[in-house]
């Protein structure tokens, strides 16, 4: 499986850049490594949010919050590391057809919350996956292309960039 550095080097190669990076955490000193360090997490999270990747799809029991839930019966804490909520389900559900209505908002301190009328809810969501050994080959390829598009302006100079 490709490492973060491999994905960055693949993106740079797709731009026709002969440079390679050895580390982006911390950046090893080259301008390419600095740009990869800046854009890689943004590109990774955008790719994760854009599709129901099997390796990033999770299910969790929601923790109920004691806050004003406004016009909803229940307020729940969003799971840590969730990038995108896919559905809110009854605890014993095996089908997306049973998904309940819900909204997501943030509390005044910025904590993400889920409001629904469903008691004892579970959630299907896309998690922030940082371990590249979990990435599928298609995700790795698409991530490298997206990262290349982010790097094109800063790395390529003149009319090309």
mmCIF file with all atom_site columns, C-alpha atoms in Angstrom:
data_model
loop_
_atom_site.group_PDB
_atom_site.id
_atom_site.type_symbol
_atom_site.label_atom_id
_atom_site.label_alt_id
_atom_site.label_comp_id
_atom_site.label_asym_id
_atom_site.label_entity_id
_atom_site.label_seq_id
_atom_site.pdbx_PDB_ins_code
_atom_site.Cartn_x
_atom_site.Cartn_y
_atom_site.Cartn_z
_atom_site.occupancy
_atom_site.B_iso_or_equiv
_atom_site.pdbx_formal_charge
_atom_site.auth_seq_id
_atom_site.auth_comp_id
_atom_site.auth_asym_id
_atom_site.auth_atom_id
_atom_site.pdbx_PDB_model_num
ATOM 1   C CA . UNK A 1 1   ? 0.000   0.000  0.000   1.00 0.00 ? 1   UNK A CA 1
ATOM 2   C CA . UNK A 1 2   ? 1.077   3.537  -0.698  1.00 0.00 ? 2   UNK A CA 1
ATOM 3   C CA . UNK A 1 3   ? 2.325   5.765  2.114   1.00 0.00 ? 3   UNK A CA 1
ATOM 4   C CA . UNK A 1 4   ? 1.520   9.471  2.469   1.00 0.00 ? 4   UNK A CA 1
ATOM 5   C CA . UNK A 1 5   ? 4.882   10.248 0.870   1.00 0.00 ? 5   UNK A CA 1
ATOM 6   C CA . UNK A 1 6   ? 4.147   7.827  -2.006  1.00 0.00 ? 6   UNK A CA 1
ATOM 7   C CA . UNK A 1 7   ? 0.815   9.562  -2.644  1.00 0.00 ? 7   UNK A CA 1
ATOM 8   C CA . UNK A 1 8   ? 2.495   12.982 -2.611  1.00 0.00 ? 8   UNK A CA 1
ATOM 9   C CA . UNK A 1 9   ? 5.200   11.800 -5.002  1.00 0.00 ? 9   UNK A CA 1
ATOM 10  C CA . UNK A 1 10  ? 2.568   10.302 -7.302  1.00 0.00 ? 10  UNK A CA 1
ATOM 11  C CA . UNK A 1 11  ? 0.738   13.644 -7.338  1.00 0.00 ? 11  UNK A CA 1
ATOM 12  C CA . UNK A 1 12  ? 3.973   15.509 -8.111  1.00 0.00 ? 12  UNK A CA 1
ATOM 13  C CA . UNK A 1 13  ? 4.818   13.031 -10.889 1.00 0.00 ? 13  UNK A CA 1
ATOM 14  C CA . UNK A 1 14  ? 1.391   13.615 -12.450 1.00 0.00 ? 14  UNK A CA 1
ATOM 15  C CA . UNK A 1 15  ? 2.323   17.278 -12.669 1.00 0.00 ? 15  UNK A CA 1
ATOM 16  C CA . UNK A 1 16  ? 5.545   16.384 -14.439 1.00 0.00 ? 16  UNK A CA 1
ATOM 17  C CA . UNK A 1 17  ? 7.601   17.536 -11.469 1.00 0.00 ? 17  UNK A CA 1
ATOM 18  C CA . UNK A 1 18  ? 10.858  15.596 -11.212 1.00 0.00 ? 18  UNK A CA 1
ATOM 19  C CA . UNK A 1 19  ? 11.211  16.363 -7.500  1.00 0.00 ? 19  UNK A CA 1
ATOM 20  C CA . UNK A 1 20  ? 10.303  13.803 -4.882  1.00 0.00 ? 20  UNK A CA 1
ATOM 21  C CA . UNK A 1 21  ? 9.680   14.341 -1.208  1.00 0.00 ? 21  UNK A CA 1
ATOM 22  C CA . UNK A 1 22  ? 11.032  12.193 1.611   1.00 0.00 ? 22  UNK A CA 1
ATOM 23  C CA . UNK A 1 23  ? 8.842   13.512 4.440   1.00 0.00 ? 23  UNK A CA 1
ATOM 24  C CA . UNK A 1 24  ? 5.929   15.883 4.889   1.00 0.00 ? 24  UNK A CA 1
ATOM 25  C CA . UNK A 1 25  ? 5.538   15.458 8.651   1.00 0.00 ? 25  UNK A CA 1
ATOM 26  C CA . UNK A 1 26  ? 7.589   17.453 9.273   1.00 0.00 ? 26  UNK A CA 1
ATOM 27  C CA . UNK A 1 27  ? 8.285   18.754 5.753   1.00 0.00 ? 27  UNK A CA 1
ATOM 28  C CA . UNK A 1 28  ? 11.854  17.844 4.796   1.00 0.00 ? 28  UNK A CA 1
ATOM 29  C CA . UNK A 1 29  ? 12.723  21.338 3.597   1.00 0.00 ? 29  UNK A CA 1
ATOM 30  C CA . UNK A 1 30  ? 11.771  21.375 -0.084  1.00 0.00 ? 30  UNK A CA 1
ATOM 31  C CA . UNK A 1 31  ? 9.019   23.647 -1.337  1.00 0.00 ? 31  UNK A CA 1
ATOM 32  C CA . UNK A 1 32  ? 7.226   20.562 -2.722  1.00 0.00 ? 32  UNK A CA 1
ATOM 33  C CA . UNK A 1 33  ? 7.207   18.950 0.739   1.00 0.00 ? 33  UNK A CA 1
ATOM 34  C CA . UNK A 1 34  ? 5.830   22.133 2.279   1.00 0.00 ? 34  UNK A CA 1
ATOM 35  C CA . UNK A 1 35  ? 3.024   22.293 -0.292  1.00 0.00 ? 35  UNK A CA 1
ATOM 36  C CA . UNK A 1 36  ? 2.239   18.583 0.155   1.00 0.00 ? 36  UNK A CA 1
ATOM 37  C CA . UNK A 1 37  ? 2.113   19.043 3.950   1.00 0.00 ? 37  UNK A CA 1
ATOM 38  C CA . UNK A 1 38  ? -0.348  21.904 3.475   1.00 0.00 ? 38  UNK A CA 1
ATOM 39  C CA . UNK A 1 39  ? -2.638  20.298 0.884   1.00 0.00 ? 39  UNK A CA 1
ATOM 40  C CA . UNK A 1 40  ? -2.533  16.551 1.638   1.00 0.00 ? 40  UNK A CA 1
ATOM 41  C CA . UNK A 1 41  ? -4.889  16.589 4.683   1.00 0.00 ? 41  UNK A CA 1
ATOM 42  C CA . UNK A 1 42  ? -7.363  18.829 2.851   1.00 0.00 ? 42  UNK A CA 1
ATOM 43  C CA . UNK A 1 43  ? -7.379  16.598 -0.229  1.00 0.00 ? 43  UNK A CA 1
ATOM 44  C CA . UNK A 1 44  ? -7.653  13.408 1.862   1.00 0.00 ? 44  UNK A CA 1
ATOM 45  C CA . UNK A 1 45  ? -10.631 14.689 3.854   1.00 0.00 ? 45  UNK A CA 1
ATOM 46  C CA . UNK A 1 46  ? -12.356 16.017 0.719   1.00 0.00 ? 46  UNK A CA 1
ATOM 47  C CA . UNK A 1 47  ? -11.982 12.609 -0.947  1.00 0.00 ? 47  UNK A CA 1
ATOM 48  C CA . UNK A 1 48  ? -13.332 10.839 2.135   1.00 0.00 ? 48  UNK A CA 1
ATOM 49  C CA . UNK A 1 49  ? -16.352 13.136 2.307   1.00 0.00 ? 49  UNK A CA 1
ATOM 50  C CA . UNK A 1 50  ? -17.174 12.714 -1.371  1.00 0.00 ? 50  UNK A CA 1
ATOM 51  C CA . UNK A 1 51  ? -18.043 9.004  -1.397  1.00 0.00 ? 51  UNK A CA 1
ATOM 52  C CA . UNK A 1 52  ? -19.120 6.113  0.855   1.00 0.00 ? 52  UNK A CA 1
ATOM 53  C CA . UNK A 1 53  ? -15.708 4.433  0.890   1.00 0.00 ? 53  UNK A CA 1
ATOM 54  C CA . UNK A 1 54  ? -16.051 0.983  2.445   1.00 0.00 ? 54  UNK A CA 1
ATOM 55  C CA . UNK A 1 55  ? -12.803 1.343  4.412   1.00 0.00 ? 55  UNK A CA 1
ATOM 56  C CA . UNK A 1 56  ? -14.049 4.588  5.993   1.00 0.00 ? 56  UNK A CA 1
ATOM 57  C CA . UNK A 1 57  ? -17.697 3.704  6.680   1.00 0.00 ? 57  UNK A CA 1
ATOM 58  C CA . UNK A 1 58  ? -18.427 3.138  10.351  1.00 0.00 ? 58  UNK A CA 1
ATOM 59  C CA . UNK A 1 59  ? -21.408 2.512  12.617  1.00 0.00 ? 59  UNK A CA 1
ATOM 60  C CA . UNK A 1 60  ? -21.616 3.667  16.241  1.00 0.00 ? 60  UNK A CA 1
ATOM 61  C CA . UNK A 1 61  ? -24.080 3.980  19.095  1.00 0.00 ? 61  UNK A CA 1
ATOM 62  C CA . UNK A 1 62  ? -24.736 7.655  19.706  1.00 0.00 ? 62  UNK A CA 1
ATOM 63  C CA . UNK A 1 63  ? -24.161 9.285  23.113  1.00 0.00 ? 63  UNK A CA 1
ATOM 64  C CA . UNK A 1 64  ? -27.211 11.289 24.159  1.00 0.00 ? 64  UNK A CA 1
ATOM 65  C CA . UNK A 1 65  ? -26.596 14.882 25.251  1.00 0.00 ? 65  UNK A CA 1
ATOM 66  C CA . UNK A 1 66  ? -28.402 16.850 27.943  1.00 0.00 ? 66  UNK A CA 1
ATOM 67  C CA . UNK A 1 67  ? -28.917 19.994 25.912  1.00 0.00 ? 67  UNK A CA 1
ATOM 68  C CA . UNK A 1 68  ? -31.915 21.834 24.527  1.00 0.00 ? 68  UNK A CA 1
ATOM 69  C CA . UNK A 1 69  ? -32.839 19.843 21.434  1.00 0.00 ? 69  UNK A CA 1
ATOM 70  C CA . UNK A 1 70  ? -35.174 22.572 20.162  1.00 0.00 ? 70  UNK A CA 1
ATOM 71  C CA . UNK A 1 71  ? -37.873 20.960 17.992  1.00 0.00 ? 71  UNK A CA 1
ATOM 72  C CA . UNK A 1 72  ? -36.278 17.515 18.176  1.00 0.00 ? 72  UNK A CA 1
ATOM 73  C CA . UNK A 1 73  ? -36.789 14.939 20.906  1.00 0.00 ? 73  UNK A CA 1
ATOM 74  C CA . UNK A 1 74  ? -33.117 13.927 21.209  1.00 0.00 ? 74  UNK A CA 1
ATOM 75  C CA . UNK A 1 75  ? -29.683 15.454 20.869  1.00 0.00 ? 75  UNK A CA 1
ATOM 76  C CA . UNK A 1 76  ? -26.613 13.262 20.394  1.00 0.00 ? 76  UNK A CA 1
ATOM 77  C CA . UNK A 1 77  ? -22.880 13.852 20.192  1.00 0.00 ? 77  UNK A CA 1
ATOM 78  C CA . UNK A 1 78  ? -21.437 13.229 16.753  1.00 0.00 ? 78  UNK A CA 1
ATOM 79  C CA . UNK A 1 79  ? -18.787 10.466 16.829  1.00 0.00 ? 79  UNK A CA 1
ATOM 80  C CA . UNK A 1 80  ? -15.208 11.729 17.095  1.00 0.00 ? 80  UNK A CA 1
ATOM 81  C CA . UNK A 1 81  ? -13.521 11.814 13.714  1.00 0.00 ? 81  UNK A CA 1
ATOM 82  C CA . UNK A 1 82  ? -16.762 11.772 11.723  1.00 0.00 ? 82  UNK A CA 1
ATOM 83  C CA . UNK A 1 83  ? -16.430 13.591 8.423   1.00 0.00 ? 83  UNK A CA 1
ATOM 84  C CA . UNK A 1 84  ? -19.922 12.943 7.080   1.00 0.00 ? 84  UNK A CA 1
ATOM 85  C CA . UNK A 1 85  ? -23.087 11.505 8.640   1.00 0.00 ? 85  UNK A CA 1
ATOM 86  C CA . UNK A 1 86  ? -24.780 9.023  6.303   1.00 0.00 ? 86  UNK A CA 1
ATOM 87  C CA . UNK A 1 87  ? -27.815 7.963  8.342   1.00 0.00 ? 87  UNK A CA 1
ATOM 88  C CA . UNK A 1 88  ? -29.305 7.822  11.821  1.00 0.00 ? 88  UNK A CA 1
ATOM 89  C CA . UNK A 1 89  ? -30.838 4.426  12.560  1.00 0.00 ? 89  UNK A CA 1
ATOM 90  C CA . UNK A 1 90  ? -32.624 2.504  15.307  1.00 0.00 ? 90  UNK A CA 1
ATOM 91  C CA . UNK A 1 91  ? -30.205 0.508  17.467  1.00 0.00 ? 91  UNK A CA 1
ATOM 92  C CA . UNK A 1 92  ? -31.246 -2.848 15.987  1.00 0.00 ? 92  UNK A CA 1
ATOM 93  C CA . UNK A 1 93  ? -31.511 -1.713 12.382  1.00 0.00 ? 93  UNK A CA 1
ATOM 94  C CA . UNK A 1 94  ? -29.897 -3.552 9.539   1.00 0.00 ? 94  UNK A CA 1
ATOM 95  C CA . UNK A 1 95  ? -31.349 -1.449 6.737   1.00 0.00 ? 95  UNK A CA 1
ATOM 96  C CA . UNK A 1 96  ? -30.809 2.074  5.467   1.00 0.00 ? 96  UNK A CA 1
ATOM 97  C CA . UNK A 1 97  ? -34.554 2.127  4.728   1.00 0.00 ? 97  UNK A CA 1
ATOM 98  C CA . UNK A 1 98  ? -35.087 2.628  8.476   1.00 0.00 ? 98  UNK A CA 1
ATOM 99  C CA . UNK A 1 99  ? -33.083 5.868  8.530   1.00 0.00 ? 99  UNK A CA 1
ATOM 100 C CA . UNK A 1 100 ? -34.704 8.578  10.653  1.00 0.00 ? 100 UNK A CA 1
ATOM 101 C CA . UNK A 1 101 ? -34.881 12.277 9.920   1.00 0.00 ? 101 UNK A CA 1
ATOM 102 C CA . UNK A 1 102 ? -32.062 14.227 11.529  1.00 0.00 ? 102 UNK A CA 1
ATOM 103 C CA . UNK A 1 103 ? -30.072 17.439 11.302  1.00 0.00 ? 103 UNK A CA 1
ATOM 104 C CA . UNK A 1 104 ? -26.520 18.236 12.311  1.00 0.00 ? 104 UNK A CA 1
ATOM 105 C CA . UNK A 1 105 ? -25.427 21.430 14.013  1.00 0.00 ? 105 UNK A CA 1
ATOM 106 C CA . UNK A 1 106 ? -22.658 22.632 16.282  1.00 0.00 ? 106 UNK A CA 1
ATOM 107 C CA . UNK A 1 107 ? -23.019 23.730 19.884  1.00 0.00 ? 107 UNK A CA 1
ATOM 108 C CA . UNK A 1 108 ? -21.872 27.182 20.968  1.00 0.00 ? 108 UNK A CA 1
ATOM 109 C CA . UNK A 1 109 ? -18.446 25.700 21.783  1.00 0.00 ? 109 UNK A CA 1
ATOM 110 C CA . UNK A 1 110 ? -18.195 24.101 18.326  1.00 0.00 ? 110 UNK A CA 1
ATOM 111 C CA . UNK A 1 111 ? -18.958 20.493 19.307  1.00 0.00 ? 111 UNK A CA 1
ATOM 112 C CA . UNK A 1 112 ? -20.845 18.726 16.494  1.00 0.00 ? 112 UNK A CA 1
ATOM 113 C CA . UNK A 1 113 ? -24.304 17.412 17.424  1.00 0.00 ? 113 UNK A CA 1
ATOM 114 C CA . UNK A 1 114 ? -27.040 15.350 15.789  1.00 0.00 ? 114 UNK A CA 1
ATOM 115 C CA . UNK A 1 115 ? -30.717 16.102 16.434  1.00 0.00 ? 115 UNK A CA 1
ATOM 116 C CA . UNK A 1 116 ? -33.397 13.472 15.765  1.00 0.00 ? 116 UNK A CA 1
ATOM 117 C CA . UNK A 1 117 ? -36.654 12.104 17.137  1.00 0.00 ? 117 UNK A CA 1
ATOM 118 C CA . UNK A 1 118 ? -35.179 8.606  17.403  1.00 0.00 ? 118 UNK A CA 1
ATOM 119 C CA . UNK A 1 119 ? -34.400 7.180  20.866  1.00 0.00 ? 119 UNK A CA 1
ATOM 120 C CA . UNK A 1 120 ? -31.317 4.993  21.371  1.00 0.00 ? 120 UNK A CA 1
ATOM 121 C CA . UNK A 1 121 ? -29.994 5.914  17.952  1.00 0.00 ? 121 UNK A CA 1
ATOM 122 C CA . UNK A 1 122 ? -27.012 4.579  16.049  1.00 0.00 ? 122 UNK A CA 1
ATOM 123 C CA . UNK A 1 123 ? -25.269 6.320  13.215  1.00 0.00 ? 123 UNK A CA 1
ATOM 124 C CA . UNK A 1 124 ? -23.574 5.334  9.957   1.00 0.00 ? 124 UNK A CA 1
ATOM 125 C CA . UNK A 1 125 ? -20.851 7.777  9.042   1.00 0.00 ? 125 UNK A CA 1
ATOM 126 C CA . UNK A 1 126 ? -17.646 8.353  7.134   1.00 0.00 ? 126 UNK A CA 1
ATOM 127 C CA . UNK A 1 127 ? -14.657 8.476  9.473   1.00 0.00 ? 127 UNK A CA 1
ATOM 128 C CA . UNK A 1 128 ? -11.443 10.447 9.046   1.00 0.00 ? 128 UNK A CA 1
ATOM 129 C CA . UNK A 1 129 ? -9.035  7.644  8.123   1.00 0.00 ? 129 UNK A CA 1
ATOM 130 C CA . UNK A 1 130 ? -5.369  8.655  8.191   1.00 0.00 ? 130 UNK A CA 1
ATOM 131 C CA . UNK A 1 131 ? -3.797  5.186  7.964   1.00 0.00 ? 131 UNK A CA 1
ATOM 132 C CA . UNK A 1 132 ? -2.915  4.821  4.272   1.00 0.00 ? 132 UNK A CA 1
ATOM 133 C CA . UNK A 1 133 ? -2.723  1.029  4.577   1.00 0.00 ? 133 UNK A CA 1
ATOM 134 C CA . UNK A 1 134 ? -6.522  1.100  4.915   1.00 0.00 ? 134 UNK A CA 1
ATOM 135 C CA . UNK A 1 135 ? -7.030  3.068  1.658   1.00 0.00 ? 135 UNK A CA 1
ATOM 136 C CA . UNK A 1 136 ? -8.409  1.199  -1.336  1.00 0.00 ? 136 UNK A CA 1
ATOM 137 C CA . UNK A 1 137 ? -6.395  1.377  -4.584  1.00 0.00 ? 137 UNK A CA 1
ATOM 138 C CA . UNK A 1 138 ? -9.096  3.529  -6.220  1.00 0.00 ? 138 UNK A CA 1
ATOM 139 C CA . UNK A 1 139 ? -9.114  5.943  -3.280  1.00 0.00 ? 139 UNK A CA 1
ATOM 140 C CA . UNK A 1 140 ? -5.308  6.230  -3.418  1.00 0.00 ? 140 UNK A CA 1
ATOM 141 C CA . UNK A 1 141 ? -5.384  6.921  -7.156  1.00 0.00 ? 141 UNK A CA 1
ATOM 142 C CA . UNK A 1 142 ? -8.185  9.490  -6.887  1.00 0.00 ? 142 UNK A CA 1
ATOM 143 C CA . UNK A 1 143 ? -6.509  11.173 -3.905  1.00 0.00 ? 143 UNK A CA 1
ATOM 144 C CA . UNK A 1 144 ? -3.252  11.533 -5.843  1.00 0.00 ? 144 UNK A CA 1
ATOM 145 C CA . UNK A 1 145 ? -5.131  13.156 -8.748  1.00 0.00 ? 145 UNK A CA 1
ATOM 146 C CA . UNK A 1 146 ? -6.965  15.562 -6.426  1.00 0.00 ? 146 UNK A CA 1
ATOM 147 C CA . UNK A 1 147 ? -3.752  16.406 -4.605  1.00 0.00 ? 147 UNK A CA 1
ATOM 148 C CA . UNK A 1 148 ? -2.063  17.046 -7.973  1.00 0.00 ? 148 UNK A CA 1
ATOM 149 C CA . UNK A 1 149 ? -4.815  19.523 -8.821  1.00 0.00 ? 149 UNK A CA 1
ATOM 150 C CA . UNK A 1 150 ? -4.203  21.347 -5.521  1.00 0.00 ? 150 UNK A CA 1
ATOM 151 C CA . UNK A 1 151 ? -0.438  21.370 -6.110  1.00 0.00 ? 151 UNK A CA 1
ATOM 152 C CA . UNK A 1 152 ? -0.604  22.528 -9.731  1.00 0.00 ? 152 UNK A CA 1
ATOM 153 C CA . UNK A 1 153 ? -0.778  26.267 -8.995  1.00 0.00 ? 153 UNK A CA 1
ATOM 154 C CA . UNK A 1 154 ? 1.946   26.452 -6.333  1.00 0.00 ? 154 UNK A CA 1
ATOM 155 C CA . UNK A 1 155 ? 4.312   23.934 -7.976  1.00 0.00 ? 155 UNK A CA 1
ATOM 156 C CA . UNK A 1 156 ? 3.972   24.786 -11.664 1.00 0.00 ? 156 UNK A CA 1
ATOM 157 C CA . UNK A 1 157 ? 5.105   28.237 -12.645 1.00 0.00 ? 157 UNK A CA 1
ATOM 158 C CA . UNK A 1 158 ? 4.146   30.591 -15.429 1.00 0.00 ? 158 UNK A CA 1
ATOM 159 C CA . UNK A 1 159 ? 1.238   30.021 -17.798 1.00 0.00 ? 159 UNK A CA 1
ATOM 160 C CA . UNK A 1 160 ? 1.263   26.260 -17.068 1.00 0.00 ? 160 UNK A CA 1
ATOM 161 C CA . UNK A 1 161 ? 0.527   26.727 -13.360 1.00 0.00 ? 161 UNK A CA 1
#
